[in-house]
Amino acid sequence: MIGNYDAIPPSAATLESVSLMIAWKIANSYADPLGSVTLVSAGGGTSKYATGTAITLPTIFAHRDAGRTSCPGNFGYNSLGSVRDRAVQLAGDWRSGPIHQKWQALGGENAAGPVYAVETNWPGGGRATVFGSGFSTIAWRSDIGAHWVKGDIHATYHRLGGPNAGVYPTTDELATPDASGRFNHFTHDASVYWTPDTGAHAVHGAIRNAWAASGWETGPAGYPTTDELGTPDGVGRYNHFTKNASIYWTPTTDAHLVHGAIREYWSALGWETSWLAYPTSNEYPVPAGRRNDFQGGYIEWNATTETTTAYRHQ
């Protein structure tokens, strides 16, 4: 409120504007307009309290409650009660919102931290609130509900632009079956997987589908060690994985898994820049051992001799 409210009372329009702003902030921060808050003084300046002093104040308080000032004037200060009451009316039943309920179910501030950025609309028709100094998010959409993303998975999710692209979590963070890692699934056929050794990496689209078909992290690929990356020629996409494995994709070949000795041989030849180019099959059994097909030929591993050989298409 701007004005000398020791001389005149604030207008009805001013009080309504202040109430509207407070109600928006309060409701989207999950704070009770009629409640209280305990703050710790930083001291200095015009502060009424020494550094480190804890003071409990109403959630909606005036400058003069914490500082040596007459702000907002006697008329303004005496209006705080009506402002609080109006803010309650305007804020509505924010406690019934799905993100607030999810936050409470998780344990509130003790689990996810305090509200860091107020609840806002997201692309794709949902809403989200950021908690704990920006290190966790609860995002909600009507068809998938509210789910929590946190820690390193949260950092990767944001680094890759998930929120701006309207990518929503479809699970909370979960433990992998082998108990070695953690993961969240997301809309747009996406997942982010984490282990202490690999960090958090995103797998999505056709590569994720191929990885899932092979058994996720319990299959021959293991955990992702990269996000999905573009190939040097600009044609394909790939992820590398822990078990000496990679999945490569192009628009014409689809996504295929290459691993073990066959991958090592293909890598030594120059990956997709070699005469073999991109894989066109997953590894499969042949009478002599195992084989992957490629655009320019195939690589075969011999189980008897444990040797690997590349052949051109005839």
GROMACS .gro file of C-alpha atoms in nm, residues 7-250:
model
  244
    7ALA     CA    1  -0.332   1.064   0.774
    8ILE     CA    2  -0.609   0.884   0.584
    9PRO     CA    3  -0.739   0.525   0.575
   10PRO     CA    4  -0.660   0.308   0.270
   11SER     CA    5  -0.941   0.301   0.013
   12ALA     CA    6  -1.165  -0.001  -0.035
   13ALA     CA    7  -1.004  -0.058  -0.377
   14THR     CA    8  -0.656  -0.055  -0.220
   15LEU     CA    9  -0.755  -0.305   0.047
   16GLU     CA   10  -0.918  -0.532  -0.212
   17SER     CA   11  -0.609  -0.526  -0.431
   18VAL     CA   12  -0.385  -0.610  -0.135
   19SER     CA   13  -0.621  -0.891  -0.031
   20LEU     CA   14  -0.625  -1.034  -0.384
   21MET     CA   15  -0.247  -1.038  -0.406
   22ILE     CA   16  -0.210  -1.197  -0.063
   23ALA     CA   17  -0.479  -1.457  -0.137
   24TRP     CA   18  -0.304  -1.562  -0.458
   25LYS     CA   19   0.031  -1.591  -0.284
   26ILE     CA   20  -0.110  -1.763   0.024
   27ALA     CA   21  -0.327  -2.017  -0.158
   28ASN     CA   22  -0.051  -2.117  -0.400
   29SER     CA   23   0.206  -2.136  -0.121
   30TYR     CA   24  -0.021  -2.350   0.102
   31ALA     CA   25  -0.006  -2.107   0.395
   32ASP     CA   26  -0.294  -2.034   0.633
   33PRO     CA   27  -0.393  -1.664   0.615
   34LEU     CA   28  -0.510  -1.686   0.976
   35GLY     CA   29  -0.210  -1.883   1.093
   36SER     CA   30   0.132  -1.782   1.221
   37VAL     CA   31   0.491  -1.809   1.112
   38THR     CA   32   0.817  -1.822   1.307
   39LEU     CA   33   1.100  -1.621   1.155
   40VAL     CA   34   1.462  -1.573   1.262
   41SER     CA   35   1.593  -1.218   1.256
   42ALA     CA   36   1.892  -1.132   1.039
   43GLY     CA   37   1.941  -0.822   1.252
   44GLY     CA   38   2.085  -0.494   1.130
   45GLY     CA   39   1.916  -0.196   0.972
   46THR     CA   40   1.584  -0.108   1.125
   47SER     CA   41   1.516  -0.457   1.263
   48LYS     CA   42   1.347  -0.463   1.600
   49TYR     CA   43   1.517  -0.793   1.688
   50ALA     CA   44   1.879  -0.896   1.736
   51THR     CA   45   2.043  -1.136   1.495
   52GLY     CA   46   1.930  -1.494   1.557
   53THR     CA   47   1.618  -1.401   1.751
   54ALA     CA   48   1.319  -1.622   1.667
   55ILE     CA   49   0.990  -1.433   1.653
   56THR     CA   50   0.644  -1.573   1.586
   57LEU     CA   51   0.415  -1.343   1.389
   58PRO     CA   52   0.081  -1.375   1.210
   59THR     CA   53   0.122  -1.515   0.857
   60ILE     CA   54   0.000  -1.178   0.730
   61PHE     CA   55   0.190  -0.914   0.927
   62ALA     CA   56   0.301  -0.556   0.883
   63HIS     CA   57   0.644  -0.404   0.840
   64ARG     CA   58   0.622  -0.246   1.185
   65ASP     CA   59   0.583  -0.591   1.344
   66ALA     CA   60   0.943  -0.671   1.253
   67GLY     CA   61   1.106  -0.332   1.198
   68ARG     CA   62   1.135   0.008   1.360
   69THR     CA   63   0.895   0.189   1.128
   70SER     CA   64   0.544   0.329   1.132
   71CYS     CA   65   0.463   0.145   0.805
   72PRO     CA   66   0.184   0.092   0.703
   73GLY     CA   67   0.049   0.373   0.919
   74ASN     CA   68  -0.208   0.341   1.194
   75PHE     CA   69  -0.503   0.330   0.958
   76GLY     CA   70  -0.328   0.069   0.742
   77TYR     CA   71  -0.222  -0.137   1.042
   78ASN     CA   72  -0.572  -0.136   1.183
   79SER     CA   73  -0.698  -0.273   0.848
   80LEU     CA   74  -0.492  -0.593   0.870
   81GLY     CA   75  -0.771  -0.788   1.036
   82SER     CA   76  -1.012  -0.722   0.750
   83VAL     CA   77  -0.736  -0.798   0.499
   84ARG     CA   78  -0.677  -1.137   0.660
   85ASP     CA   79  -1.048  -1.218   0.660
   86ARG     CA   80  -1.084  -1.115   0.295
   87ALA     CA   81  -0.777  -1.316   0.197
   88VAL     CA   82  -0.939  -1.625   0.350
   89GLN     CA   83  -1.249  -1.571   0.136
   90LEU     CA   84  -1.052  -1.511  -0.182
   91ALA     CA   85  -0.807  -1.800  -0.130
   92GLY     CA   86  -1.087  -2.055  -0.118
   93ASP     CA   87  -1.038  -2.421  -0.029
   94TRP     CA   88  -0.674  -2.452  -0.134
   95ARG     CA   89  -0.618  -2.744   0.104
   96SER     CA   90  -0.826  -2.974  -0.117
   97GLY     CA   91  -0.602  -2.921  -0.420
   98PRO     CA   92  -0.427  -3.237  -0.546
   99ILE     CA   93  -0.074  -3.096  -0.521
  100HIS     CA   94  -0.124  -2.976  -0.164
  101GLN     CA   95  -0.277  -3.311  -0.070
  102LYS     CA   96   0.015  -3.497  -0.229
  103TRP     CA   97   0.264  -3.276  -0.045
  104GLN     CA   98   0.088  -3.348   0.283
  105ALA     CA   99   0.073  -3.723   0.211
  106LEU     CA  100   0.450  -3.725   0.153
  107GLY     CA  101   0.511  -3.555   0.487
  108GLY     CA  102   0.495  -3.187   0.392
  109GLU     CA  103   0.802  -2.977   0.466
  110ASN     CA  104   0.977  -3.267   0.643
  111ALA     CA  105   0.982  -3.467   0.319
  112ALA     CA  106   0.966  -3.236   0.019
  113GLY     CA  107   1.071  -2.913   0.187
  114PRO     CA  108   0.881  -2.584   0.204
  115VAL     CA  109   0.716  -2.421  -0.095
  116TYR     CA  110   0.988  -2.260  -0.310
  117ALA     CA  111   0.787  -2.143  -0.611
  118VAL     CA  112   0.411  -2.109  -0.589
  119GLU     CA  113   0.172  -2.344  -0.766
  120THR     CA  114   0.140  -2.242  -1.131
  121ASN     CA  115  -0.007  -2.362  -1.459
  122TRP     CA  116   0.216  -2.578  -1.678
  123PRO     CA  117   0.208  -2.651  -2.052
  124GLY     CA  118  -0.020  -2.943  -2.128
  125GLY     CA  119  -0.303  -2.848  -1.894
  126GLY     CA  120  -0.157  -2.930  -1.554
  127ARG     CA  121  -0.013  -2.752  -1.254
  128ALA     CA  122   0.303  -2.781  -1.046
  129THR     CA  123   0.469  -2.651  -0.732
  130VAL     CA  124   0.843  -2.640  -0.667
  131PHE     CA  125   0.964  -2.723  -0.315
  132GLY     CA  126   1.279  -2.731  -0.107
  133SER     CA  127   1.497  -2.453  -0.251
  134GLY     CA  128   1.412  -2.566  -0.601
  135PHE     CA  129   1.526  -2.929  -0.564
  136SER     CA  130   1.190  -3.105  -0.595
  137THR     CA  131   0.863  -3.064  -0.783
  138ILE     CA  132   0.514  -3.206  -0.749
  139ALA     CA  133   0.337  -3.190  -1.085
  140TRP     CA  134  -0.026  -3.275  -1.149
  141ARG     CA  135  -0.247  -3.336  -1.450
  142SER     CA  136  -0.604  -3.457  -1.431
  143ASP     CA  137  -0.544  -3.781  -1.623
  144ILE     CA  138  -0.232  -3.891  -1.433
  145GLY     CA  139  -0.264  -3.740  -1.087
  146ALA     CA  140   0.010  -3.575  -0.879
  147HIS     CA  141   0.363  -3.715  -0.865
  148TRP     CA  142   0.688  -3.610  -0.699
  149VAL     CA  143   1.028  -3.569  -0.867
  150LYS     CA  144   1.333  -3.492  -0.655
  151GLY     CA  145   1.711  -3.495  -0.623
  152ASP     CA  146   1.936  -3.587  -0.915
  153ILE     CA  147   1.642  -3.712  -1.120
  154HIS     CA  148   1.476  -3.374  -1.070
  155ALA     CA  149   1.793  -3.196  -1.182
  156THR     CA  150   1.812  -3.399  -1.505
  157TYR     CA  151   1.440  -3.353  -1.568
  158HIS     CA  152   1.480  -2.976  -1.549
  159ARG     CA  153   1.812  -2.966  -1.734
  160LEU     CA  154   1.652  -3.137  -2.030
  161GLY     CA  155   1.355  -2.899  -2.028
  162GLY     CA  156   1.085  -3.142  -1.919
  163PRO     CA  157   0.859  -2.885  -1.748
  164ASN     CA  158   0.873  -2.639  -2.039
  165ALA     CA  159   0.790  -2.920  -2.282
  166GLY     CA  160   0.483  -3.029  -2.084
  167VAL     CA  161   0.643  -3.358  -1.976
  168TYR     CA  162   0.477  -3.479  -1.654
  169PRO     CA  163   0.587  -3.746  -1.407
  170THR     CA  164   0.360  -4.050  -1.407
  171THR     CA  165   0.522  -4.207  -1.100
  172ASP     CA  166   0.691  -4.086  -0.785
  173GLU     CA  167   1.058  -4.175  -0.755
  174LEU     CA  168   1.074  -4.554  -0.716
  175ALA     CA  169   1.342  -4.812  -0.641
  176THR     CA  170   1.453  -5.046  -0.918
  177PRO     CA  171   1.396  -5.421  -0.870
  178ASP     CA  172   1.768  -5.482  -0.808
  179ALA     CA  173   1.768  -5.205  -0.541
  180SER     CA  174   2.072  -5.045  -0.710
  181GLY     CA  175   1.892  -4.750  -0.865
  182ARG     CA  176   1.600  -4.510  -0.860
  183PHE     CA  177   1.369  -4.390  -1.137
  184ASN     CA  178   1.070  -4.184  -1.242
  185HIS     CA  179   0.857  -4.251  -1.548
  186PHE     CA  180   0.717  -3.956  -1.740
  187THR     CA  181   0.471  -3.881  -2.016
  188HIS     CA  182   0.603  -3.877  -2.375
  189ASP     CA  183   0.747  -4.230  -2.330
  190ALA     CA  184   1.025  -4.099  -2.108
  191SER     CA  185   1.208  -4.219  -1.799
  192VAL     CA  186   1.499  -4.092  -1.590
  193TYR     CA  187   1.710  -4.357  -1.416
  194TRP     CA  188   1.974  -4.298  -1.148
  195THR     CA  189   2.242  -4.499  -0.971
  196PRO     CA  190   2.526  -4.377  -0.748
  197ASP     CA  191   2.776  -4.474  -1.019
  198THR     CA  192   2.598  -4.346  -1.330
  199GLY     CA  193   2.411  -4.040  -1.209
  200ALA     CA  194   2.068  -3.962  -1.354
  201HIS     CA  195   2.006  -4.006  -1.728
  202ALA     CA  196   1.698  -3.980  -1.948
  203VAL     CA  197   1.581  -4.246  -2.193
  204HIS     CA  198   1.278  -4.180  -2.411
  205GLY     CA  199   1.087  -4.256  -2.727
  206ALA     CA  200   1.182  -4.551  -2.945
  207ILE     CA  201   1.509  -4.609  -2.758
  208ARG     CA  202   1.323  -4.637  -2.429
  209ASN     CA  203   1.074  -4.877  -2.587
  210ALA     CA  204   1.358  -5.098  -2.714
  211TRP     CA  205   1.526  -5.087  -2.373
  212ALA     CA  206   1.199  -5.179  -2.201
  213ALA     CA  207   1.148  -5.470  -2.442
  214SER     CA  208   1.496  -5.599  -2.355
  215GLY     CA  209   1.417  -5.602  -1.982
  216TRP     CA  210   1.498  -5.247  -1.865
  217GLU     CA  211   1.804  -5.237  -1.636
  218THR     CA  212   1.779  -5.610  -1.558
  219GLY     CA  213   1.830  -5.698  -1.926
  220PRO     CA  214   2.149  -5.710  -2.135
  221ALA     CA  215   2.184  -5.330  -2.148
  222GLY     CA  216   2.190  -5.235  -1.780
  223TYR     CA  217   2.147  -4.874  -1.669
  224PRO     CA  218   2.182  -4.571  -1.897
  225THR     CA  219   2.515  -4.390  -1.873
  226THR     CA  220   2.415  -4.106  -2.108
  227ASP     CA  221   2.106  -3.910  -2.191
  228GLU     CA  222   1.975  -3.963  -2.545
  229LEU     CA  223   2.231  -3.800  -2.776
  230GLY     CA  224   2.255  -3.720  -3.143
  231THR     CA  225   2.504  -3.904  -3.365
  232PRO     CA  226   2.782  -3.704  -3.535
  233ASP     CA  227   2.620  -3.739  -3.878
  234GLY     CA  228   2.297  -3.586  -3.747
  235VAL     CA  229   2.092  -3.884  -3.866
  236GLY     CA  230   2.049  -4.098  -3.556
  237ARG     CA  231   2.006  -4.095  -3.180
  238TYR     CA  232   2.154  -4.320  -2.911
  239ASN     CA  233   2.198  -4.402  -2.542
  240HIS     CA  234   2.492  -4.589  -2.394
  241PHE     CA  235   2.436  -4.832  -2.103
  242THR     CA  236   2.641  -4.991  -1.827
  243LYS     CA  237   2.666  -5.348  -1.958
  244ASN     CA  238   2.887  -5.260  -2.256
  245ALA     CA  239   2.568  -5.185  -2.447
  246SER     CA  240   2.413  -4.918  -2.668
  247ILE     CA  241   2.079  -4.862  -2.838
  248TYR     CA  242   2.090  -4.674  -3.170
  249TRP     CA  243   1.796  -4.533  -3.362
  250THR     CA  244   1.734  -4.373  -3.700
   0.00000   0.00000   0.00000
